[in-house]
XYZ file of C-alpha atoms in Angstrom:
285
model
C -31.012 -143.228 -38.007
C -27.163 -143.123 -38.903
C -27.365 -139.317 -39.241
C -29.108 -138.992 -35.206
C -25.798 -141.413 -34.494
C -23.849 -139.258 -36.152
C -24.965 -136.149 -34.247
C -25.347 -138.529 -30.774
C -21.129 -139.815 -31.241
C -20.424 -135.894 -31.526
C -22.097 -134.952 -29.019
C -20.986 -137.919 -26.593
C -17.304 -137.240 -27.974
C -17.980 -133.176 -27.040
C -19.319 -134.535 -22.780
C -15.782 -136.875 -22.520
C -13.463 -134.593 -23.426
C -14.792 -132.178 -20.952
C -14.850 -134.298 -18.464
C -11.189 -135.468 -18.970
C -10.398 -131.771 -19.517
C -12.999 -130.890 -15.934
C -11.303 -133.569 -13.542
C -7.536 -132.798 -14.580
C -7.465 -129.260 -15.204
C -10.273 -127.840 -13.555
C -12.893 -125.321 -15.076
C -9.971 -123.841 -17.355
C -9.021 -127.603 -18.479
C -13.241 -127.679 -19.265
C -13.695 -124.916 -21.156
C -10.382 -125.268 -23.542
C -11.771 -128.895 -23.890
C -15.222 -127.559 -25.058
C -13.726 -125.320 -27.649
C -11.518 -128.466 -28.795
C -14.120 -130.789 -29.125
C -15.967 -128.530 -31.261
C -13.477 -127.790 -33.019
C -12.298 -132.120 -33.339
C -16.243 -132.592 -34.879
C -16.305 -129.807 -37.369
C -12.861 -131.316 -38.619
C -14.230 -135.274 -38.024
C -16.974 -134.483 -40.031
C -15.246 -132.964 -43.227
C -11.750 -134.559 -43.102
C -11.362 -137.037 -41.269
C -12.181 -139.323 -44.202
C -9.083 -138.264 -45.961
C -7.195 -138.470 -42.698
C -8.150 -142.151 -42.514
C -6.904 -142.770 -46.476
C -3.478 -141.493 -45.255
C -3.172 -143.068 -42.049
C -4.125 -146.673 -43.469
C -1.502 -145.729 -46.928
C -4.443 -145.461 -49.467
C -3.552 -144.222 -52.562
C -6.065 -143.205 -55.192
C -5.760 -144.648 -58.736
C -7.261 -144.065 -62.071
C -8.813 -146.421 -64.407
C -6.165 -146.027 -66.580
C -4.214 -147.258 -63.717
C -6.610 -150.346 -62.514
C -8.992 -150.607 -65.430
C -9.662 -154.333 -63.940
C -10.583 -153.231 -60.192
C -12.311 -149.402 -61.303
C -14.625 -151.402 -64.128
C -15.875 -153.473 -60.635
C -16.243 -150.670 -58.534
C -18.082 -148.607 -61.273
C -20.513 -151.842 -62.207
C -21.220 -152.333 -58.548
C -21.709 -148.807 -57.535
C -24.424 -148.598 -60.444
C -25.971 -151.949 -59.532
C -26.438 -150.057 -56.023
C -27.402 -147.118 -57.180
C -24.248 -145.250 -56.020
C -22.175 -142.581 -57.624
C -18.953 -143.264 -58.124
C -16.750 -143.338 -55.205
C -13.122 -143.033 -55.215
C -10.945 -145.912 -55.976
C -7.333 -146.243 -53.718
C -5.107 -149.146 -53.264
C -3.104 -150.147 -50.007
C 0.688 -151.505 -50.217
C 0.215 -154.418 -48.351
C 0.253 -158.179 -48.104
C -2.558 -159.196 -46.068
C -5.860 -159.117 -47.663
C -8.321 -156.158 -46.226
C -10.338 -153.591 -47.115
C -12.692 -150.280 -46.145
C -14.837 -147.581 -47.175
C -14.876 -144.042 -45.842
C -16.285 -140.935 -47.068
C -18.707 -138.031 -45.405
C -22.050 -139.018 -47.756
C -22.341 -141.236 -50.848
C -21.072 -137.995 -52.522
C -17.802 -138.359 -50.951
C -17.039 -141.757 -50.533
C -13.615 -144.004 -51.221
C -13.286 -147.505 -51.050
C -9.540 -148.919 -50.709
C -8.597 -152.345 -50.868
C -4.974 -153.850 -50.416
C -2.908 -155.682 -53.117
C -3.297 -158.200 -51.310
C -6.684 -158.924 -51.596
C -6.371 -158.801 -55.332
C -3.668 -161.766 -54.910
C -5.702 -164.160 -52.956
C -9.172 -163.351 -53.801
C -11.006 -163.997 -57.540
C -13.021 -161.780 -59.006
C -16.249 -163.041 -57.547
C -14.393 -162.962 -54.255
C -13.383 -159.238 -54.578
C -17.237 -157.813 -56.056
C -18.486 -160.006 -52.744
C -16.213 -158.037 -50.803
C -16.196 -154.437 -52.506
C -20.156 -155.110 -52.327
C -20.055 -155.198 -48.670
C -18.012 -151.660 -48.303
C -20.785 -149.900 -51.395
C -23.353 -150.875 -48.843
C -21.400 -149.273 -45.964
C -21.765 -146.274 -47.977
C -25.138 -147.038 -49.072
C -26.637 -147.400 -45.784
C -24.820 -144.305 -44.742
C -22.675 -145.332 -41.744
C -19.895 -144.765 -42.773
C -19.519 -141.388 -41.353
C -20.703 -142.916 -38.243
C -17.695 -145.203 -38.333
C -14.823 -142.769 -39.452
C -16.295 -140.628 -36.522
C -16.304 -143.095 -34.067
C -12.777 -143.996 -35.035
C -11.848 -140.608 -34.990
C -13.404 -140.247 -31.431
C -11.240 -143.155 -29.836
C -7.751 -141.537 -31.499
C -8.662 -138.119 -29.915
C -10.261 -139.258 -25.907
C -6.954 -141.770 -26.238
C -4.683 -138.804 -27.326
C -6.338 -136.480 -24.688
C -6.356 -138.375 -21.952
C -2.430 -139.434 -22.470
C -1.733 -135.806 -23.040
C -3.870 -134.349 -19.649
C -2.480 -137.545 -18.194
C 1.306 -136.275 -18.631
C 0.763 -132.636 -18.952
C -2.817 -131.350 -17.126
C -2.395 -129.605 -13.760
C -4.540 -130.814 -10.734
C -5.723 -127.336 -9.930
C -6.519 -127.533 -5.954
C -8.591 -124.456 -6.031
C -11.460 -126.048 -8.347
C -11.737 -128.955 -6.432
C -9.897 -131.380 -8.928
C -9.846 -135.084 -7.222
C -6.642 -136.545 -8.698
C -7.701 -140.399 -7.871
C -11.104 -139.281 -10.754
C -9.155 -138.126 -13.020
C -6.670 -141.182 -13.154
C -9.473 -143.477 -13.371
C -11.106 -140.839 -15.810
C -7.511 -141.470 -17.809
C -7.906 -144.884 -17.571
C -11.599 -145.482 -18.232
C -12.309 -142.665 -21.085
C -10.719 -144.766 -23.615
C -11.681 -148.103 -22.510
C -15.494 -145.815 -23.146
C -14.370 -144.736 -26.457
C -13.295 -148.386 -27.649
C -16.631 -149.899 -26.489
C -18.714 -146.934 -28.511
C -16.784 -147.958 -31.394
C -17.476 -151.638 -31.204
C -20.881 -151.362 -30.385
C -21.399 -149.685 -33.473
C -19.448 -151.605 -35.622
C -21.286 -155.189 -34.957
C -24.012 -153.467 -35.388
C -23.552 -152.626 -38.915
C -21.587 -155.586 -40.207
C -24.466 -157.993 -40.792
C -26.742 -155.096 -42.770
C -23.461 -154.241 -44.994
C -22.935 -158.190 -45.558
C -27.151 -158.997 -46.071
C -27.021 -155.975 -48.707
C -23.520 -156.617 -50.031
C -24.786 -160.035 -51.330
C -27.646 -158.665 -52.985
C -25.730 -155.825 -54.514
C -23.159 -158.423 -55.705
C -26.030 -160.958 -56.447
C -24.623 -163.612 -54.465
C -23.947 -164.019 -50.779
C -21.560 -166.777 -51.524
C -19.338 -164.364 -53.258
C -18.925 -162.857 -50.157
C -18.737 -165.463 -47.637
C -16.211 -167.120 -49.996
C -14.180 -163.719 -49.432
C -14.801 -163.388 -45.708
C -13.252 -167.343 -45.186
C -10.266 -166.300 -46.999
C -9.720 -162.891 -45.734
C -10.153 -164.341 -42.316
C -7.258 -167.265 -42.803
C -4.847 -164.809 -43.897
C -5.658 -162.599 -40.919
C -5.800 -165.172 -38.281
C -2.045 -166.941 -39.409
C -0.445 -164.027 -40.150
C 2.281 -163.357 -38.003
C 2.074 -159.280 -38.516
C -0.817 -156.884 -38.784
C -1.328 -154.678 -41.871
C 1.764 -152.172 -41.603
C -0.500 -149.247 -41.632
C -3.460 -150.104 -39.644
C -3.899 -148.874 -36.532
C -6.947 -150.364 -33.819
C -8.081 -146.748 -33.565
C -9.260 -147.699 -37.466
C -9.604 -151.261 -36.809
C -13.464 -151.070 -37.713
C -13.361 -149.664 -40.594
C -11.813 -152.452 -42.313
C -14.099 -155.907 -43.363
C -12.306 -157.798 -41.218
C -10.719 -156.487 -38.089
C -6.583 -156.524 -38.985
C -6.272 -157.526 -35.154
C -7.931 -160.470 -35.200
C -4.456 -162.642 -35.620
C -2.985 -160.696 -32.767
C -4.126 -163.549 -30.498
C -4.540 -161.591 -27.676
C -6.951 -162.080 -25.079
C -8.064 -158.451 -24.787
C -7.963 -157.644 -28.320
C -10.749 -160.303 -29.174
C -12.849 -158.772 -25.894
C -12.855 -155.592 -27.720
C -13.385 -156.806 -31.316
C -15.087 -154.390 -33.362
C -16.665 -157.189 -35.896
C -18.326 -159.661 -35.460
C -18.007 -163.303 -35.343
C -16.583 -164.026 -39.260
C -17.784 -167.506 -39.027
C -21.437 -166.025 -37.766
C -20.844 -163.448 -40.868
C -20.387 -166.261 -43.189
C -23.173 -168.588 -41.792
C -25.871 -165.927 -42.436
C -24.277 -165.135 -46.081
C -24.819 -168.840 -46.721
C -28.676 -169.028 -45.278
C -29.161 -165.727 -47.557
C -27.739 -167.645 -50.090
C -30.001 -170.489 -49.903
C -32.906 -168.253 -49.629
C -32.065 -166.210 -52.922
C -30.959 -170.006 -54.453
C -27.931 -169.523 -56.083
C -24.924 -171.347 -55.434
């Protein structure tokens, strides 16, 4: 199912940016935005996890260099049945982190050094549990795409936006292709939240069982949530383009009325509800 959304996000990615490219420039404006998108998908699908690493600061450490954090990864990643996925750490403060990779083959989780400051080490497994099932399930390529697809219809329709031409002779309507300007990202952004929510509750149901204890998780959620909310900056490096790939959005504290609209999680205190019942049900404490 996550590889047909895979294929269905490129595809949907390829139709917008020919449209954008169609309404502002016309059938040359199409056809350069056909080979573009093709040529965006091919390069979403093999780098754009390693894009994502350097745009959020990850760097990738040894377990010479974490012996403490790798030892968790590795235990967890066998628990689930994973191999072992890179291990990177994030500069930063505020407690967060993702997974991103192509397949289970190529996967990286990154956490801040932040999150190994506030959060114990039942805390963390809860949490690192939740981004091993990410890449268990396989969606995380469906996430690092869709996040990729909102950078590039954003970037594309600022750039046609600023620079396109409004061709007359191919019948260009300039009043669709400013609302195409306006709208294609505001289509983008919903893609990417509709997909996220999805996902969340799966990755936190098998996270807790891949830990062995919802509450592990929950207990990291409430935490990682506080710092978020009453925090008076974002992470330095995030950007909402990424914003779902993290367990927690690194917006939420913005306080802004649009920004929650257009959450790509979740309600945490839904999240943490459910990792309690599943808690209950498994009876540990």
């Amino acid at each position: 199912m996550n590889n047909i959304k895979t294929v269905m996000l490129m595809v949907l990615m390829a139709v917008i940016m020919m449209l954008i490219g169609g309404l502002v420039g016309g059938r040359t404006g199409l056809t350069v935005m056909l080979f573009f998108s093709i040529a965006m998908n091919l390069y979403s699908y093999w780098c754009s996890d390693s894009l994502v690493l350097r745009w959020s600061g990850a760097q990738e450490v040894t377990r010479e260099e974490a012996p403490q954090l790798y030892a968790l990864v590795e235990d967890l990643a066998n628990r689930a049945g994973l191999p072992m996925p890179k291990v990177c750490i994030i500069d930063a403060d505020e407690p967060n982190a993702f997974a991103t990779g192509r397949n289970p083959n190529h996967a990286a989780v990154a956490v801040t050094t932040g999150i190994m400051r506030v959060l114990d080490y039942n805390e963390i497994s809860g949490v690192l549990a939740h981004e091993l099932a990410h890449v268990k399930n396989r969606d995380i390529l469906t996430s690092t795409i869709a996040s990729m697809m909102a950078t590039v219809i954003s970037y594309a329709a600022q750039f046609f936006m600023f620079f396109g031409g409004s061709s007359d002779d191919d019948g260009v309507n300039p009043i669709a292709a400013i609302a195409m300007m306006i709208l294609a990202p505001i289509a983008a952004m919903l893609i990417q939240m509709a997909i996220s929510r999805s996902r969340e509750y799966e990755a936190d149901h098998d996270g807790g069982e891949i830990c062995g204890n919802p509450n592990y998780l929950a207990d990291g959620l409430e935490k990682i949530e506080y710092y978020v909310t009453h925090s008076q900056e974002t992470l330095p490096s995030a950007k909402p383009a990424t914003a779902n790939m993290y367990i927690v959005n690194p917006f939420e504290g913005t306080g802004k009325a649009l920004t929650k609209l257009f959450s790509t999680h979740p309600d945490t205190a839904e999240r943490i509800a459910r990792l309690r019942e599943q808690a209950r049900e498994m009876r540990v404490r």
